[in-house]
């Protein structure tokens, strides 16, 4: 099915000073929009034309095709926008807090692993908090690759492509990731993803 570029769940200025209006504008209306447009062109008049985006991602997961790349990137970016909010950051509470402490040892250990994994991703990609067979894990994926293609449920991500941070942070990827964890992560969204995928 045609996938429409979703509006951002906040205004272009609302993540400043951590992510600039300029970065968010280009990231959403140029990068994300291009993946969405490519996706819609590629499914046109094919067996994928009437399928949901998530289905197309799963069905094309092993091919490393243009269709997989664009469908996964369309989905990854929509998910990423929802992972952020103005006045985010801090620590999770409730069920998610307990699950992080249980599966990583402590919240601080989770943060450490997340930052290390983001730093170790070579080149373009994504760092994720996923639920994999009932366990929380931190993973990294290259280019467009996404947890949906690996039977994992995505709970949280940070875009590690340079276009996500270069205007604001230049080469300082770790500063970008740390800033998101401290100031922008939307723990309510992460908690909802855990709840939705726990049953
Ligand atoms: Mn991106």
mmCIF file of C-alpha atoms and ligand atoms in Angstrom:
data_model
loop_
_atom_site.group_PDB
_atom_site.id
_atom_site.type_symbol
_atom_site.label_atom_id
_atom_site.label_comp_id
_atom_site.label_asym_id
_atom_site.label_seq_id
_atom_site.Cartn_x
_atom_site.Cartn_y
_atom_site.Cartn_z
ATOM 1 C CA UNK A 1 0.000 0.000 0.000
ATOM 2 C CA UNK A 2 1.112 3.521 -0.642
ATOM 3 C CA UNK A 3 2.987 4.740 2.404
ATOM 4 C CA UNK A 4 2.561 8.409 3.154
ATOM 5 C CA UNK A 5 5.391 10.323 4.749
ATOM 6 C CA UNK A 6 4.094 10.835 8.291
ATOM 7 C CA UNK A 7 4.217 14.307 9.795
ATOM 8 C CA UNK A 8 6.735 14.689 12.599
ATOM 9 C CA UNK A 9 5.120 14.178 16.015
ATOM 10 C CA UNK A 10 6.506 17.603 17.078
ATOM 11 C CA UNK A 11 7.524 20.907 15.507
ATOM 12 C CA UNK A 12 10.838 21.327 13.710
ATOM 13 C CA UNK A 13 12.166 23.553 16.482
ATOM 14 C CA UNK A 14 11.069 21.439 19.410
ATOM 15 C CA UNK A 15 14.212 19.289 19.673
ATOM 16 C CA UNK A 16 16.540 22.294 19.761
ATOM 17 C CA UNK A 17 19.237 22.888 20.877
ATOM 18 C CA UNK A 18 20.013 19.157 20.760
ATOM 19 C CA UNK A 19 18.852 18.560 17.177
ATOM 20 C CA UNK A 20 18.604 21.729 15.109
ATOM 21 C CA UNK A 21 15.608 22.769 13.059
ATOM 22 C CA UNK A 22 17.827 22.595 9.983
ATOM 23 C CA UNK A 23 18.895 19.002 10.633
ATOM 24 C CA UNK A 24 15.349 17.892 11.340
ATOM 25 C CA UNK A 25 14.018 19.667 8.240
ATOM 26 C CA UNK A 26 16.516 18.035 5.874
ATOM 27 C CA UNK A 27 16.326 14.665 7.606
ATOM 28 C CA UNK A 28 12.536 14.504 7.413
ATOM 29 C CA UNK A 29 11.642 16.312 4.176
ATOM 30 C CA UNK A 30 14.650 15.166 2.106
ATOM 31 C CA UNK A 31 16.109 11.914 3.439
ATOM 32 C CA UNK A 32 13.018 10.259 4.889
ATOM 33 C CA UNK A 33 10.806 11.589 2.091
ATOM 34 C CA UNK A 34 13.146 10.151 -0.543
ATOM 35 C CA UNK A 35 12.959 6.660 0.966
ATOM 36 C CA UNK A 36 9.161 6.922 1.080
ATOM 37 C CA UNK A 37 8.933 8.139 -2.524
ATOM 38 C CA UNK A 38 11.280 5.409 -3.743
ATOM 39 C CA UNK A 39 9.276 2.800 -1.856
ATOM 40 C CA UNK A 40 6.001 3.897 -3.443
ATOM 41 C CA UNK A 41 7.529 3.814 -6.928
ATOM 42 C CA UNK A 42 9.068 0.387 -6.373
ATOM 43 C CA UNK A 43 5.865 -1.328 -5.178
ATOM 44 C CA UNK A 44 3.734 0.166 -7.934
ATOM 45 C CA UNK A 45 2.270 -2.599 -10.154
ATOM 46 C CA UNK A 46 4.034 -5.367 -8.231
ATOM 47 C CA UNK A 47 2.881 -8.103 -5.828
ATOM 48 C CA UNK A 48 3.747 -5.718 -3.013
ATOM 49 C CA UNK A 49 1.340 -2.966 -4.119
ATOM 50 C CA UNK A 50 -1.423 -4.000 -1.684
ATOM 51 C CA UNK A 51 0.746 -5.089 1.228
ATOM 52 C CA UNK A 52 1.502 -3.199 4.398
ATOM 53 C CA UNK A 53 4.966 -1.682 4.773
ATOM 54 C CA UNK A 54 5.941 -4.079 7.592
ATOM 55 C CA UNK A 55 4.928 -7.059 5.448
ATOM 56 C CA UNK A 56 7.034 -5.854 2.524
ATOM 57 C CA UNK A 57 10.034 -5.430 4.833
ATOM 58 C CA UNK A 58 9.702 -8.976 6.169
ATOM 59 C CA UNK A 59 9.113 -10.520 2.729
ATOM 60 C CA UNK A 60 12.119 -8.785 1.157
ATOM 61 C CA UNK A 61 14.398 -9.161 4.179
ATOM 62 C CA UNK A 62 16.948 -11.551 2.716
ATOM 63 C CA UNK A 63 17.432 -9.957 -0.663
ATOM 64 C CA UNK A 64 19.294 -6.756 0.187
ATOM 65 C CA UNK A 65 17.279 -5.246 -2.647
ATOM 66 C CA UNK A 66 16.462 -1.669 -3.465
ATOM 67 C CA UNK A 67 12.931 -2.393 -2.273
ATOM 68 C CA UNK A 68 14.133 -3.749 1.063
ATOM 69 C CA UNK A 69 16.478 -0.792 1.567
ATOM 70 C CA UNK A 70 13.798 1.810 0.889
ATOM 71 C CA UNK A 71 10.989 0.067 2.760
ATOM 72 C CA UNK A 72 13.166 -0.499 5.820
ATOM 73 C CA UNK A 73 14.412 3.084 5.770
ATOM 74 C CA UNK A 74 10.842 4.407 5.445
ATOM 75 C CA UNK A 75 9.893 2.392 8.540
ATOM 76 C CA UNK A 76 13.102 3.039 10.530
ATOM 77 C CA UNK A 77 12.755 6.815 10.248
ATOM 78 C CA UNK A 78 9.088 6.899 11.271
ATOM 79 C CA UNK A 79 10.043 4.779 14.269
ATOM 80 C CA UNK A 80 13.023 7.032 15.082
ATOM 81 C CA UNK A 81 10.899 10.214 15.141
ATOM 82 C CA UNK A 82 8.628 8.617 17.712
ATOM 83 C CA UNK A 83 11.600 7.673 19.888
ATOM 84 C CA UNK A 84 12.298 11.378 20.549
ATOM 85 C CA UNK A 85 10.456 14.172 22.299
ATOM 86 C CA UNK A 86 11.031 17.596 23.756
ATOM 87 C CA UNK A 87 12.006 17.321 27.445
ATOM 88 C CA UNK A 88 12.747 13.626 27.092
ATOM 89 C CA UNK A 89 15.651 11.765 28.639
ATOM 90 C CA UNK A 90 15.996 10.781 32.267
ATOM 91 C CA UNK A 91 15.252 7.253 33.362
ATOM 92 C CA UNK A 92 12.445 4.817 32.625
ATOM 93 C CA UNK A 93 10.064 3.737 35.356
ATOM 94 C CA UNK A 94 7.852 0.773 36.117
ATOM 95 C CA UNK A 95 7.965 -2.390 34.057
ATOM 96 C CA UNK A 96 10.623 -1.088 31.650
ATOM 97 C CA UNK A 97 12.945 0.002 34.463
ATOM 98 C CA UNK A 98 12.715 -3.445 36.075
ATOM 99 C CA UNK A 99 13.250 -5.225 32.753
ATOM 100 C CA UNK A 100 16.346 -3.123 31.940
ATOM 101 C CA UNK A 101 17.812 -3.810 35.392
ATOM 102 C CA UNK A 102 17.036 -7.495 35.068
ATOM 103 C CA UNK A 103 18.408 -7.984 31.528
ATOM 104 C CA UNK A 104 21.413 -5.604 31.606
ATOM 105 C CA UNK A 105 22.268 -5.590 35.321
ATOM 106 C CA UNK A 106 21.588 -1.879 35.792
ATOM 107 C CA UNK A 107 20.356 1.182 33.930
ATOM 108 C CA UNK A 108 23.916 2.531 33.833
ATOM 109 C CA UNK A 109 25.138 -0.711 32.246
ATOM 110 C CA UNK A 110 22.446 -0.435 29.553
ATOM 111 C CA UNK A 111 23.536 3.139 28.768
ATOM 112 C CA UNK A 112 27.185 2.043 28.582
ATOM 113 C CA UNK A 113 26.410 -0.855 26.226
ATOM 114 C CA UNK A 114 24.188 1.340 24.047
ATOM 115 C CA UNK A 115 26.901 3.987 23.643
ATOM 116 C CA UNK A 116 29.643 1.427 22.975
ATOM 117 C CA UNK A 117 27.523 -0.344 20.368
ATOM 118 C CA UNK A 118 26.718 2.976 18.640
ATOM 119 C CA UNK A 119 30.427 3.804 18.541
ATOM 120 C CA UNK A 120 31.354 0.397 17.155
ATOM 121 C CA UNK A 121 28.919 0.542 14.223
ATOM 122 C CA UNK A 122 31.228 1.125 11.261
ATOM 123 C CA UNK A 123 29.699 3.567 8.788
ATOM 124 C CA UNK A 124 25.999 4.075 8.212
ATOM 125 C CA UNK A 125 23.461 2.225 10.303
ATOM 126 C CA UNK A 126 21.344 2.185 13.427
ATOM 127 C CA UNK A 127 21.695 1.267 17.100
ATOM 128 C CA UNK A 128 18.680 -0.404 18.718
ATOM 129 C CA UNK A 129 17.127 -1.574 21.934
ATOM 130 C CA UNK A 130 15.176 -4.673 20.925
ATOM 131 C CA UNK A 131 13.147 -7.429 22.508
ATOM 132 C CA UNK A 132 14.468 -10.755 21.251
ATOM 133 C CA UNK A 133 12.673 -13.898 22.472
ATOM 134 C CA UNK A 134 11.665 -12.142 25.672
ATOM 135 C CA UNK A 135 15.091 -10.611 26.383
ATOM 136 C CA UNK A 136 16.164 -7.012 25.974
ATOM 137 C CA UNK A 137 19.247 -6.621 23.792
ATOM 138 C CA UNK A 138 21.236 -3.780 22.271
ATOM 139 C CA UNK A 139 22.026 -4.373 18.609
ATOM 140 C CA UNK A 140 23.431 -2.477 15.667
ATOM 141 C CA UNK A 141 22.431 -2.761 12.033
ATOM 142 C CA UNK A 142 24.171 -1.599 8.870
ATOM 143 C CA UNK A 143 22.647 0.748 6.300
ATOM 144 C CA UNK A 144 18.888 0.087 6.126
ATOM 145 C CA UNK A 145 18.812 -3.163 8.097
ATOM 146 C CA UNK A 146 16.133 -3.310 10.777
ATOM 147 C CA UNK A 147 15.049 -5.581 13.669
ATOM 148 C CA UNK A 148 11.853 -6.444 11.749
ATOM 149 C CA UNK A 149 14.031 -8.441 9.373
ATOM 150 C CA UNK A 150 15.421 -10.490 12.268
ATOM 151 C CA UNK A 151 12.250 -11.383 14.184
ATOM 152 C CA UNK A 152 13.102 -8.865 16.870
ATOM 153 C CA UNK A 153 10.768 -6.180 18.206
ATOM 154 C CA UNK A 154 12.248 -2.686 18.066
ATOM 155 C CA UNK A 155 11.801 -0.691 21.262
ATOM 156 C CA UNK A 156 14.139 2.269 20.631
ATOM 157 C CA UNK A 157 16.672 3.412 18.048
ATOM 158 C CA UNK A 158 19.127 6.141 17.145
ATOM 159 C CA UNK A 159 19.936 6.874 13.504
ATOM 160 C CA UNK A 160 23.717 6.643 13.040
ATOM 161 C CA UNK A 161 23.873 7.855 9.448
ATOM 162 C CA UNK A 162 25.951 11.026 9.252
ATOM 163 C CA UNK A 163 22.957 12.916 7.838
ATOM 164 C CA UNK A 164 21.334 12.494 11.267
ATOM 165 C CA UNK A 165 23.966 14.512 13.105
ATOM 166 C CA UNK A 166 26.643 16.006 10.866
ATOM 167 C CA UNK A 167 25.258 19.578 10.711
ATOM 168 C CA UNK A 168 25.043 19.726 14.510
ATOM 169 C CA UNK A 169 27.819 17.426 15.723
ATOM 170 C CA UNK A 170 30.131 16.910 12.692
ATOM 171 C CA UNK A 171 32.142 13.739 13.445
ATOM 172 C CA UNK A 172 31.085 13.530 17.134
ATOM 173 C CA UNK A 173 28.654 10.630 16.870
ATOM 174 C CA UNK A 174 29.004 9.681 20.537
ATOM 175 C CA UNK A 175 27.995 13.210 21.622
ATOM 176 C CA UNK A 176 24.883 12.923 19.442
ATOM 177 C CA UNK A 177 23.913 9.555 20.923
ATOM 178 C CA UNK A 178 24.646 10.673 24.508
ATOM 179 C CA UNK A 179 22.614 13.847 24.011
ATOM 180 C CA UNK A 180 19.613 11.860 22.816
ATOM 181 C CA UNK A 181 19.838 9.508 25.802
ATOM 182 C CA UNK A 182 20.125 12.407 28.243
ATOM 183 C CA UNK A 183 17.656 14.863 26.727
ATOM 184 C CA UNK A 184 15.385 13.473 24.024
ATOM 185 C CA UNK A 185 14.566 9.793 24.487
ATOM 186 C CA UNK A 186 10.804 9.281 24.781
ATOM 187 C CA UNK A 187 10.604 6.596 27.476
ATOM 188 C CA UNK A 188 6.801 6.502 27.221
ATOM 189 C CA UNK A 189 7.110 5.328 23.616
ATOM 190 C CA UNK A 190 9.784 2.757 24.542
ATOM 191 C CA UNK A 191 7.583 1.452 27.368
ATOM 192 C CA UNK A 192 4.599 1.182 25.015
ATOM 193 C CA UNK A 193 6.704 -0.871 22.605
ATOM 194 C CA UNK A 194 7.733 -3.222 25.409
ATOM 195 C CA UNK A 195 4.116 -3.655 26.530
ATOM 196 C CA UNK A 196 2.826 -4.195 22.991
ATOM 197 C CA UNK A 197 5.428 -6.868 22.268
ATOM 198 C CA UNK A 198 5.498 -8.661 25.616
ATOM 199 C CA UNK A 199 2.342 -10.717 25.120
HETATM 200 MN MN1 LIG B 1 18.305 9.027 8.607
#
